Amino acid sequence: MSIDLSVNVGSLALHNPLMTASGCSGYGKELAAYDDLSWLSAIVGKSISREPRLGNPYPRTCETPSGMINAIGLPNEGWESYTRNTLPLMRELVRGKPTKIVLNIVGHDLDEYTWVAERANDESDIAAVELNLSCPNVAGGLQFSTTADGCEKLVKAVRKVLKLPLIAKLSPNVTSVADIARAAEAAGADSLSLINTVLGMNVDWRKRKALVANGMGGLSGPAIKPIALRCVYEACKAVKIPVIGIGGICTADDVLDFMVCGASAVQLGTVLFVEPDAPQRIARDLKERMREAKVEKLSSLIGTLRAREGA
Amino acid sequence: MLTREPLLHSATVTRQIDYGHGYYVLEFDCPDLAASIGVGQFVNLRVRNDYSPLLRRPFSVFDVLIDRANNPSGISLLYHIVGAGTGLMAKMKEGEKVSLNGPLGKPFPWPTDDKAAIYMVGGGIGTAPFLLQAKRWMKEAPGREYVFIAGGRSDHDLKYMTHFSPLTKQGLNLMLTTEDGSVGFRGRVTDPLRGELQARAKKKLTSAVYCCGPTPMMAAVSALCEEFDVTCMASLESVMACGYGVCNGCVCAIDDATKEKGWRYAKTCIEGTCFDARKIQWKKISV
């Protein structure tokens, strides 16, 4: 039985559903020392802003039960250095491979987002732009994701200038994911990716101190998978555009859980910190699971969750 | 592009040595990894093959084990039970398979001054990188003077110092300090270090200091070295999530004149773990 892992996220044709989540694989270089990047259909780079950013003070991470909290604060070299130094390296890394480059962008305000988005049009080899409108670790970073209005304004402004496929990355830290998802769709997003990290906190009561310098941070890892599944399921019911599932995915079964809930593809995040070779393992296991379940085409599983009888 | 040796190793536990009061040395069979370890490098250990606890634990390589044919066969790690991860490590039995990511970090750099005496200063399990450093460097540059100052709160913290005994016979000057005076000098590592640096300065002899341990200890060693205008390299034990450069968690604030603010964040896991102590902004890296 030949197994077909290919999926489409709108106009993006992917040879398998596995992308990296922004902020969890740098720009691909370090990961390439562990595994063939061909096991990934896309590298989503760490968020790039117009100006360089230093990021948050140390400590920036702490472990939690089956998860971790980060308050990294989006450090990055800024657009100019990115296009001069990092993007050329990424092009080298994926040359001859089916792996695509997705640019994740972030800004302090509307202008900074559109400034970067406009310039992304002129760079070759960027397959899509993902809007980080939901990083909890930056002042003002949540404004675009917590209200449908804010989200719609930003996506609309970026849509106006961007010619590439546009992915809006949504936050789970909202009252109604469905409302925000609909707003992003209405504003012209080609697809959605969710969830970003869940706002959380961890402390050492003996020291009377929070464990990350920022106080609060974003919870990630297997601990957030049920929240992510729920959000993806709700978003998929609310919109017609494709959805990329993110949140605590560690195994092939996790991937399939997201896909039956409606995700067309997934992003791997925290698992890469523990297992830099996870893409290969998950891709192989996906084929195995599908063989066992006698499913030939992975895409045939998307959104096939059934209502429970009697419910 | 893929020019590096494979970094993920399945290591087999061969021995667990209990030194009491929560201190252990864990030995692994892993010839490929053992052959590629440089002085001061670390490995990131996966405590279990599931996701609880989630993250790997970073440890300096304590020793590289040699088989009968004199080939590297494995490594050992020195650890102290501080939480759930190290608690599980203490339960590891011979024959268990453990995933190790490494070698990570850059090897410790030699001092530029080839006459400088090498001072190694460790606090608690911060003593770990100095066994391999002393072993390798004493062999490579036998003409130099080597001093290792190891400190703890009490003798309980230094039982594993027996590993250094063969080196003392080869000329390593080993000094122990404990805060309660139960073994060695009563006091802190900076007490004998001050005497040493003073004596060498008087004789116009140069020194280079390498330190590893709790951040306040390293900051104190660094300040002392500055007083005597002695090079000091500090190996940081930053809190990290990935250990291989992608998470951006383990940053250390480093002076950098080329930057607008005069400093920048360096990733401890790939730029370090060893940094020129004079360039470290100690106040920005305390946990």
Coordinates of C-alpha atoms in Angstrom, one line a residue:
Chain A
M1 CA 0.0 0.0 0.0
S2 CA 1.5 3.3 -1.0
I3 CA 1.0 6.0 1.6
D4 CA 0.6 9.6 0.5
L5 CA 1.5 12.2 3.1
S6 CA 1.0 15.2 0.9
V7 CA -1.4 17.9 1.9
N8 CA -2.4 21.4 0.7
V9 CA -2.6 24.5 2.8
G10 CA -4.5 26.7 0.3
S11 CA -2.1 27.2 -2.6
L12 CA 0.8 25.7 -0.6
A13 CA 1.4 22.2 -1.8
L14 CA 3.3 20.3 1.0
H15 CA 4.9 16.9 0.6
N16 CA 4.1 16.1 4.2
P17 CA 2.2 17.9 6.9
L18 CA 5.2 18.6 9.1
M19 CA 6.4 22.2 9.4
T20 CA 8.4 23.8 12.2
A21 CA 6.8 26.2 14.6
S22 CA 8.3 29.7 14.6
G23 CA 10.9 30.2 17.4
C24 CA 11.6 26.5 17.8
S25 CA 14.1 25.8 15.0
G26 CA 15.9 29.1 14.6
Y27 CA 16.3 29.4 10.8
G28 CA 17.0 25.8 10.1
K29 CA 20.8 25.7 10.4
E30 CA 21.1 24.0 13.8
L31 CA 18.4 21.5 12.9
A32 CA 20.2 20.5 9.8
A33 CA 23.1 19.2 11.9
Y34 CA 20.7 16.6 13.3
D35 CA 18.4 15.6 10.5
D36 CA 17.8 15.9 6.8
L37 CA 15.5 18.9 6.4
S38 CA 13.6 17.0 3.7
W39 CA 11.6 15.4 6.5
L40 CA 10.0 18.8 6.9
S41 CA 7.7 20.4 4.4
A42 CA 8.5 23.9 5.7
I43 CA 10.8 25.8 8.0
V44 CA 9.0 28.6 9.7
G45 CA 11.7 30.9 10.9
K46 CA 11.9 32.8 14.1
S47 CA 9.9 36.1 14.0
I48 CA 11.6 38.9 12.1
S49 CA 10.9 42.5 12.7
R50 CA 12.0 45.7 10.9
E51 CA 14.5 46.7 13.6
P52 CA 16.7 44.3 15.5
R53 CA 15.4 43.2 18.9
L54 CA 17.4 42.2 21.9
G55 CA 14.8 40.0 23.6
N56 CA 13.9 39.7 27.2
P57 CA 16.2 39.5 30.2
Y58 CA 17.5 36.1 31.6
P59 CA 16.2 33.7 32.7
R60 CA 13.9 33.2 29.8
T61 CA 12.7 29.6 30.2
C62 CA 11.6 27.2 32.9
E63 CA 10.2 23.7 32.9
T64 CA 6.6 22.8 34.0
P65 CA 4.8 19.5 34.2
S66 CA 4.9 18.1 30.6
G67 CA 5.7 21.5 29.3
M68 CA 7.8 24.6 29.6
I69 CA 7.3 28.4 29.9
N70 CA 9.3 30.8 27.7
A71 CA 9.6 34.5 27.7
I72 CA 12.2 34.9 25.0
G73 CA 10.8 38.2 23.8
L74 CA 11.4 37.8 20.0
P75 CA 15.1 38.6 19.7
N76 CA 16.0 38.8 16.1
E77 CA 18.6 40.5 13.8
G78 CA 16.1 42.7 12.0
W79 CA 15.0 42.7 8.4
E80 CA 18.1 44.1 6.8
S81 CA 20.5 41.6 8.4
Y82 CA 18.0 38.8 7.9
T83 CA 17.9 39.3 4.1
R84 CA 21.7 39.8 3.9
N85 CA 22.8 37.0 6.2
T86 CA 20.2 34.5 7.2
L87 CA 17.8 34.2 4.2
P88 CA 20.6 33.3 1.8
L89 CA 21.7 30.6 4.2
M90 CA 18.2 29.2 4.4
R91 CA 18.0 29.1 0.6
E92 CA 21.2 27.0 0.7
L93 CA 19.8 24.7 3.3
V94 CA 16.7 23.9 1.4
R95 CA 18.2 23.9 -2.1
G96 CA 17.1 20.7 -3.9
K97 CA 14.8 19.7 -1.1
P98 CA 11.0 19.8 -1.0
T99 CA 11.3 22.0 2.2
K100 CA 9.8 25.5 1.9
I101 CA 10.8 28.7 3.7
V102 CA 8.0 30.5 5.6
L103 CA 8.8 33.9 6.9
N104 CA 7.2 34.8 10.3
I105 CA 7.0 38.5 10.9
V106 CA 6.2 40.6 13.9
G107 CA 6.0 44.3 14.6
H108 CA 5.3 46.9 17.3
D109 CA 2.6 48.4 15.2
L110 CA 0.7 48.2 11.9
D111 CA 3.4 50.1 10.1
E112 CA 6.2 47.7 11.1
Y113 CA 4.2 44.7 10.0
T114 CA 3.4 46.2 6.6
W115 CA 6.9 47.5 6.1
V116 CA 8.3 44.0 6.4
A117 CA 5.5 42.3 4.5
E118 CA 5.9 44.7 1.6
R119 CA 9.6 43.8 1.3
A120 CA 9.0 40.1 1.6
N121 CA 7.4 40.3 -1.9
D122 CA 10.7 41.1 -3.4
E123 CA 12.6 38.2 -1.9
S124 CA 12.8 34.9 -3.8
D125 CA 12.1 31.5 -2.2
I126 CA 9.7 32.8 0.5
A127 CA 6.7 30.4 0.1
A128 CA 4.4 32.2 2.6
V129 CA 4.3 34.8 5.3
E130 CA 3.1 33.9 8.8
L131 CA 1.9 36.8 10.9
N132 CA 2.8 36.6 14.5
L133 CA -0.1 38.5 16.0
S134 CA -0.1 36.6 19.2
C135 CA 3.2 36.6 21.0
P136 CA 2.5 37.1 24.7
N137 CA 6.0 38.2 25.6
V138 CA 6.2 41.6 24.0
A139 CA 4.4 44.7 25.2
G140 CA 1.5 45.4 22.9
G141 CA 2.0 42.0 21.2
L142 CA -1.4 40.8 22.2
Q143 CA -3.4 43.7 20.9
F144 CA -3.8 42.2 17.4
S145 CA -4.9 38.8 18.6
T146 CA -7.2 39.4 21.5
T147 CA -9.9 41.4 19.7
A148 CA -11.5 40.6 16.4
D149 CA -11.3 44.2 15.4
G150 CA -7.5 44.4 16.1
C151 CA -6.9 41.2 14.2
E152 CA -9.0 42.3 11.2
K153 CA -7.2 45.6 11.0
L154 CA -3.8 44.1 11.0
V155 CA -4.5 41.3 8.6
K156 CA -6.3 43.7 6.2
A157 CA -3.3 46.1 6.2
V158 CA -0.8 43.3 5.5
R159 CA -3.1 41.7 2.9
K160 CA -3.1 45.0 1.1
V161 CA 0.6 45.0 0.5
L162 CA 1.5 41.3 0.5
K163 CA 1.4 39.2 -2.7
L164 CA 2.5 36.0 -1.0
P165 CA 0.2 33.5 0.8
L166 CA -0.7 34.9 4.2
I167 CA -1.0 32.8 7.3
A168 CA -2.4 34.4 10.4
K169 CA -1.0 32.8 13.6
L170 CA -3.6 33.0 16.4
S171 CA -3.5 33.1 20.2
P172 CA -5.4 30.8 22.5
N173 CA -5.5 33.6 25.1
V174 CA -8.9 34.9 23.9
T175 CA -12.6 34.5 24.8
S176 CA -13.6 33.3 21.4
V177 CA -11.1 31.7 19.0
A178 CA -13.9 31.4 16.4
D179 CA -14.6 35.2 16.4
I180 CA -10.9 36.0 15.8
A181 CA -10.6 33.2 13.2
R182 CA -13.5 34.7 11.3
A183 CA -12.0 38.2 11.5
A184 CA -8.7 36.9 10.0
E185 CA -10.6 35.1 7.2
A186 CA -12.7 38.2 6.4
A187 CA -9.6 40.3 6.3
G188 CA -8.1 38.1 3.6
A189 CA -5.9 35.6 5.4
D190 CA -5.2 32.5 3.2
S191 CA -4.9 30.2 6.2
L192 CA -4.7 30.2 10.0
S193 CA -2.1 28.7 12.3
L194 CA -2.9 28.0 15.9
I195 CA -2.2 28.0 18.7
N196 CA 0.6 30.2 19.9
T197 CA 1.7 29.6 23.5
V198 CA -0.8 29.7 26.4
L199 CA -0.1 32.6 28.8
G200 CA 1.2 31.1 32.0
M201 CA 3.4 31.6 35.1
N202 CA 5.6 29.6 37.4
V203 CA 7.2 30.7 40.6
D204 CA 9.6 29.5 43.3
W205 CA 7.8 30.3 46.5
R206 CA 11.0 30.0 48.6
K207 CA 12.7 32.7 46.7
R208 CA 9.4 34.6 46.2
K209 CA 10.4 34.9 42.5
A210 CA 8.8 34.1 39.2
L211 CA 11.0 31.6 37.3
V212 CA 11.3 33.7 34.2
A213 CA 12.5 37.3 34.4
N214 CA 9.5 38.6 32.5
G215 CA 7.2 37.2 35.2
M216 CA 4.8 35.5 32.9
G217 CA 5.5 33.6 29.7
G218 CA 4.1 31.3 27.1
L219 CA 3.4 27.7 28.1
S220 CA 4.2 25.1 25.4
G221 CA 4.7 21.3 25.1
P222 CA 2.4 18.3 25.5
A223 CA 0.7 20.1 28.4
I224 CA -1.2 22.4 26.0
K225 CA -2.2 19.9 23.4
P226 CA -5.9 19.5 24.6
I227 CA -6.3 23.3 24.6
A228 CA -4.8 23.4 21.1
L229 CA -7.0 20.7 19.8
R230 CA -10.1 22.5 21.1
C231 CA -9.0 25.8 19.5
V232 CA -8.2 24.1 16.2
Y233 CA -11.5 22.3 16.2
E234 CA -13.4 25.6 16.9
A235 CA -11.5 27.6 14.3
C236 CA -12.1 24.9 11.7
K237 CA -15.8 25.0 12.3
A238 CA -15.8 28.8 12.0
V239 CA -13.8 29.3 8.8
K240 CA -13.5 27.9 5.3
I241 CA -9.8 28.6 4.9
P242 CA -7.3 25.9 5.9
V243 CA -5.9 25.7 9.4
I244 CA -2.5 24.6 10.6
G245 CA -2.5 22.9 14.0
I246 CA 0.1 23.7 16.6
G247 CA 0.4 22.8 20.3
G248 CA 2.4 20.1 22.0
I249 CA 2.7 17.8 19.1
C250 CA 5.3 15.1 19.9
T251 CA 4.1 12.0 18.0
A252 CA 2.4 10.8 14.8
D253 CA -0.8 10.1 16.8
D254 CA -0.7 13.8 17.9
V255 CA -0.5 14.9 14.3
L256 CA -3.4 12.6 13.3
D257 CA -5.5 14.0 16.3
F258 CA -5.1 17.5 15.0
M259 CA -5.9 16.4 11.4
V260 CA -9.1 14.7 12.2
C261 CA -10.1 17.9 14.2
G262 CA -9.7 19.8 10.9
A263 CA -6.0 20.8 10.6
S264 CA -4.6 20.5 7.1
A265 CA -1.0 20.5 8.4
V266 CA 0.8 20.9 11.6
Q267 CA 3.8 22.7 13.2
L268 CA 6.3 21.0 15.5
G269 CA 7.6 23.3 18.3
T270 CA 8.8 22.3 21.7
V271 CA 9.4 18.7 20.7
L272 CA 12.4 19.9 18.6
F273 CA 14.2 21.1 21.8
V274 CA 14.1 17.5 23.1
E275 CA 14.3 15.6 19.9
P276 CA 15.9 17.5 17.0
D277 CA 15.3 14.5 14.8
A278 CA 11.6 14.3 15.6
P279 CA 10.5 15.2 12.1
Q280 CA 12.0 12.0 10.7
R281 CA 10.5 9.9 13.5
I282 CA 7.1 11.4 13.2
A283 CA 7.0 11.2 9.4
R284 CA 8.0 7.5 9.5
D285 CA 5.5 6.7 12.3
L286 CA 2.7 8.6 10.3
K287 CA 3.1 6.1 7.5
E288 CA 3.1 3.2 9.9
R289 CA -0.1 4.5 11.6
M290 CA -1.8 5.0 8.3
R291 CA -0.8 1.6 7.1
E292 CA -2.3 0.1 10.2
A293 CA -5.5 2.0 9.8
K294 CA -5.6 1.3 6.0
V295 CA -5.6 5.0 5.1
E296 CA -3.8 5.7 1.9
K297 CA -4.2 9.5 1.6
L298 CA -3.4 11.5 4.7
S299 CA -5.5 14.4 3.4
S300 CA -8.6 12.1 3.5
L301 CA -8.5 12.3 7.3
I302 CA -8.8 16.1 7.6
G303 CA -11.8 17.1 9.5
T304 CA -13.2 13.6 9.9
L305 CA -14.0 13.8 13.6
R306 CA -17.5 12.3 14.2
A307 CA -20.0 13.4 16.7
R308 CA -20.3 11.0 19.6
E309 CA -23.5 9.0 19.5
G310 CA -26.1 10.1 21.9
A311 CA -24.4 13.4 22.3
Chain B
M1 CA 26.2 21.0 4.9
L2 CA 26.1 18.0 7.2
T3 CA 29.8 17.8 8.0
R4 CA 29.4 17.3 11.8
E5 CA 29.5 14.0 13.5
P6 CA 26.1 12.6 14.5
L7 CA 25.1 14.3 17.8
L8 CA 22.3 12.1 19.1
H9 CA 23.7 9.1 20.9
S10 CA 22.0 6.1 22.5
A11 CA 24.2 5.5 25.5
T12 CA 24.1 2.5 27.8
V13 CA 24.4 3.0 31.6
T14 CA 27.4 0.9 32.8
R15 CA 27.8 2.1 36.4
Q16 CA 26.2 4.4 39.0
I17 CA 28.5 5.5 41.8
D18 CA 26.8 6.9 44.9
Y19 CA 28.9 9.4 46.9
G20 CA 26.2 10.1 49.4
H21 CA 24.2 13.2 50.2
G22 CA 22.7 13.2 46.7
Y23 CA 26.0 13.2 44.8
Y24 CA 26.5 10.6 42.0
V25 CA 28.7 9.7 39.1
L26 CA 26.9 8.0 36.3
E27 CA 29.0 6.1 33.7
F28 CA 27.8 5.4 30.1
D29 CA 29.1 3.2 27.3
C30 CA 29.1 5.5 24.2
P31 CA 32.3 5.2 22.2
D32 CA 31.4 7.6 19.3
L33 CA 30.5 10.3 21.7
A34 CA 33.4 9.6 24.0
A35 CA 35.8 10.0 21.0
S36 CA 34.5 13.4 20.1
I37 CA 34.4 15.2 23.5
G38 CA 36.5 18.3 24.0
V39 CA 37.6 19.8 27.3
G40 CA 34.6 21.7 28.8
Q41 CA 32.0 20.5 26.5
F42 CA 28.6 19.2 27.7
V43 CA 25.9 16.7 26.9
N44 CA 22.1 17.2 27.1
L45 CA 20.6 14.1 28.7
R46 CA 17.1 12.8 28.2
V47 CA 16.0 11.4 31.5
R48 CA 13.2 9.3 30.1
N49 CA 12.0 8.3 26.7
D50 CA 8.7 10.2 27.2
Y51 CA 7.8 13.8 27.7
S52 CA 7.6 14.0 31.5
P53 CA 9.9 15.5 32.5
L54 CA 9.9 17.2 29.1
L55 CA 13.3 18.8 28.7
R56 CA 16.8 17.3 28.5
R57 CA 19.2 18.1 31.4
P58 CA 22.6 19.6 30.5
F59 CA 25.8 18.2 32.2
S60 CA 29.5 18.9 31.8
V61 CA 31.3 15.8 30.8
F62 CA 33.1 14.7 34.0
D63 CA 35.4 12.1 32.4
V64 CA 36.1 10.2 29.2
L65 CA 36.4 6.5 30.0
I66 CA 39.0 4.4 28.3
D67 CA 38.8 0.7 27.5
R68 CA 41.6 -1.9 27.8
A69 CA 42.9 -1.1 24.3
N70 CA 43.2 2.5 25.4
N71 CA 40.3 3.7 23.2
P72 CA 37.6 6.1 24.4
S73 CA 34.6 3.9 25.3
G74 CA 32.3 6.1 27.3
I75 CA 31.8 9.1 29.4
S76 CA 30.8 9.9 33.0
L77 CA 28.7 12.7 34.4
L78 CA 28.8 14.1 37.9
Y79 CA 25.5 15.2 39.3
H80 CA 23.7 16.2 42.4
I81 CA 20.0 15.5 43.0
V82 CA 18.3 18.9 42.8
G83 CA 14.9 18.0 41.3
A84 CA 12.8 15.5 39.4
G85 CA 15.2 14.9 36.6
T86 CA 18.3 14.2 38.7
G87 CA 16.0 12.2 41.0
L88 CA 15.2 9.9 38.1
M89 CA 18.8 9.7 37.1
A90 CA 19.7 8.3 40.5
K91 CA 17.4 5.4 39.8
M92 CA 19.1 4.5 36.5
K93 CA 20.4 1.0 36.4
E94 CA 23.2 -0.8 34.5
G95 CA 22.0 -1.7 31.0
E96 CA 19.5 1.2 30.6
K97 CA 19.6 3.1 27.4
V98 CA 19.7 6.9 27.6
S99 CA 19.7 9.5 24.8
L100 CA 22.5 12.0 24.9
N101 CA 22.8 15.0 22.7
G102 CA 26.4 16.1 22.3
P103 CA 29.1 17.1 22.4
L104 CA 27.6 20.6 22.9
G105 CA 29.3 24.0 23.5
K106 CA 32.8 25.0 22.6
P107 CA 35.9 23.4 24.2
F108 CA 37.6 25.6 26.8
P109 CA 40.2 27.8 25.0
W110 CA 43.8 27.7 26.1
P111 CA 45.2 31.0 27.5
T112 CA 47.1 33.1 25.0
D113 CA 50.0 33.3 27.5
D114 CA 51.8 30.0 27.2
K115 CA 53.6 30.4 30.5
A116 CA 50.5 31.1 32.6
A117 CA 49.8 28.7 35.5
I118 CA 46.3 27.1 35.0
Y119 CA 44.0 27.7 37.9
M120 CA 40.8 25.7 37.9
V121 CA 38.2 26.8 40.4
G122 CA 35.0 24.8 40.9
G123 CA 32.1 25.0 43.3
G124 CA 29.9 22.0 44.1
I125 CA 29.2 20.1 40.9
G126 CA 30.7 23.0 39.0
T127 CA 33.9 21.0 39.6
A128 CA 32.8 18.6 36.9
P129 CA 34.6 20.1 33.8
F130 CA 37.9 20.3 35.5
L131 CA 38.7 16.6 35.7
L132 CA 38.9 16.3 31.9
Q133 CA 40.6 19.7 31.6
A134 CA 43.4 18.7 34.1
K135 CA 43.8 15.3 32.6
R136 CA 44.1 16.4 29.0
W137 CA 45.9 19.7 29.5
M138 CA 48.5 18.2 31.9
K139 CA 49.3 15.7 29.3
E140 CA 49.3 18.2 26.4
A141 CA 51.3 20.9 28.2
P142 CA 53.2 19.2 31.1
G143 CA 55.5 22.1 31.6
R144 CA 52.9 24.3 33.1
E145 CA 51.7 24.6 36.7
Y146 CA 48.2 23.3 37.4
V147 CA 46.2 24.2 40.5
F148 CA 42.6 23.0 41.2
I149 CA 40.7 24.7 43.9
A150 CA 37.4 22.9 44.7
G151 CA 34.9 24.3 47.2
G152 CA 31.8 23.1 48.9
R153 CA 29.7 23.8 52.0
S154 CA 31.1 20.7 53.8
D155 CA 33.1 17.5 53.1
H156 CA 29.8 16.0 51.9
D157 CA 30.0 18.1 48.8
L158 CA 33.4 16.8 47.8
K159 CA 33.5 13.1 48.3
Y160 CA 34.0 12.4 44.6
M161 CA 37.3 14.3 44.7
T162 CA 38.9 10.9 44.8
H163 CA 38.7 11.0 41.0
F164 CA 41.4 13.7 41.0
S165 CA 43.8 11.6 43.2
P166 CA 45.8 10.1 40.2
L167 CA 46.3 13.6 38.9
T168 CA 47.7 14.9 42.2
K169 CA 50.4 12.3 41.8
Q170 CA 51.3 13.7 38.4
G171 CA 51.7 17.2 39.9
L172 CA 48.2 18.7 40.1
N173 CA 48.0 20.9 43.1
L174 CA 44.6 20.2 44.6
M175 CA 43.2 22.5 47.3
L176 CA 39.8 21.9 48.9
T177 CA 37.8 24.5 50.7
T178 CA 34.7 24.0 52.8
E179 CA 32.5 26.6 54.5
D180 CA 32.4 24.5 57.7
G181 CA 36.0 23.5 57.6
S182 CA 35.2 19.8 57.6
V183 CA 37.8 19.2 54.9
G184 CA 40.5 21.4 53.5
F185 CA 40.6 25.2 54.1
R186 CA 37.8 26.7 56.1
G187 CA 36.3 29.3 53.8
R188 CA 35.5 29.8 50.2
V189 CA 37.4 29.1 47.0
T190 CA 38.3 32.8 46.7
D191 CA 40.3 32.6 50.0
P192 CA 43.2 30.3 48.7
L193 CA 42.8 31.8 45.2
R194 CA 43.6 35.3 46.6
G195 CA 46.8 34.0 48.3
E196 CA 47.9 32.2 45.2
L197 CA 47.3 35.1 42.8
Q198 CA 49.1 37.4 45.3
A199 CA 52.1 35.2 45.6
R200 CA 52.4 34.8 41.8
A201 CA 52.0 38.5 41.2
K202 CA 54.8 39.2 43.6
K203 CA 57.0 36.8 41.7
K204 CA 55.9 38.4 38.4
L205 CA 54.5 35.1 37.3
T206 CA 51.4 35.0 35.2
S207 CA 48.2 33.0 35.8
A208 CA 44.9 32.1 34.0
V209 CA 41.8 31.1 35.9
Y210 CA 38.9 28.9 34.7
C211 CA 35.9 28.7 37.0
C212 CA 32.6 26.9 37.1
G213 CA 29.9 26.8 39.8
P214 CA 27.1 28.9 41.3
T215 CA 26.9 32.4 39.6
P216 CA 27.7 34.4 42.8
M217 CA 30.9 32.3 43.2
M218 CA 31.9 32.9 39.7
A219 CA 31.2 36.6 40.0
A220 CA 33.4 36.7 43.1
V221 CA 36.2 34.8 41.3
S222 CA 35.9 37.1 38.4
A223 CA 36.2 40.2 40.6
L224 CA 39.2 38.8 42.3
C225 CA 40.9 38.1 39.0
E226 CA 40.2 41.6 37.8
E227 CA 41.9 42.9 41.0
F228 CA 45.0 41.0 40.0
D229 CA 44.7 41.6 36.3
V230 CA 44.5 37.9 35.6
T231 CA 42.5 36.3 32.7
C232 CA 39.4 34.6 34.0
M233 CA 37.2 32.3 31.9
A234 CA 33.8 31.4 33.4
S235 CA 31.9 28.3 32.3
L236 CA 28.2 29.2 32.8
E237 CA 25.4 26.9 33.9
S238 CA 22.6 28.8 32.2
V239 CA 19.0 27.6 32.3
M240 CA 18.4 26.2 28.8
A241 CA 15.6 24.5 26.9
C242 CA 17.3 23.0 23.9
G243 CA 21.1 23.2 24.4
Y244 CA 21.9 23.4 20.6
G245 CA 21.1 27.0 19.7
V246 CA 17.5 27.2 18.7
C247 CA 15.5 28.2 21.7
N248 CA 17.3 31.4 22.6
G249 CA 16.8 30.7 26.3
C250 CA 20.3 30.4 27.7
V251 CA 21.5 33.9 27.0
C252 CA 24.4 35.6 28.8
A253 CA 24.9 39.4 28.6
I254 CA 28.3 40.0 27.1
D255 CA 30.1 43.4 26.5
D256 CA 30.4 44.1 22.8
A257 CA 31.6 47.5 21.7
T258 CA 30.3 46.9 18.2
K259 CA 26.7 47.0 19.5
E260 CA 24.7 50.1 20.0
K261 CA 24.2 49.4 23.7
G262 CA 27.7 48.2 24.2
W263 CA 26.6 44.7 25.0
R264 CA 24.6 41.8 23.5
Y265 CA 23.1 38.5 24.5
A266 CA 25.2 35.5 23.6
K267 CA 23.8 32.0 23.6
T268 CA 25.6 30.1 26.3
C269 CA 25.0 26.7 24.6
I270 CA 26.8 27.5 21.3
E271 CA 29.0 30.5 22.0
G272 CA 30.0 29.2 25.5
T273 CA 29.7 27.7 27.9
C274 CA 33.0 29.5 28.6
F275 CA 33.2 33.3 28.4
D276 CA 35.8 35.8 29.2
A277 CA 34.6 36.7 32.7
R278 CA 35.6 40.4 32.3
K279 CA 33.0 40.7 29.5
I280 CA 30.2 39.1 31.4
Q281 CA 27.5 41.4 32.9
W282 CA 27.1 39.5 36.1
K283 CA 24.0 41.4 37.3
K284 CA 22.1 40.5 34.1
I285 CA 22.6 36.8 34.4
S286 CA 21.7 36.0 38.0
V287 CA 18.7 33.7 38.2

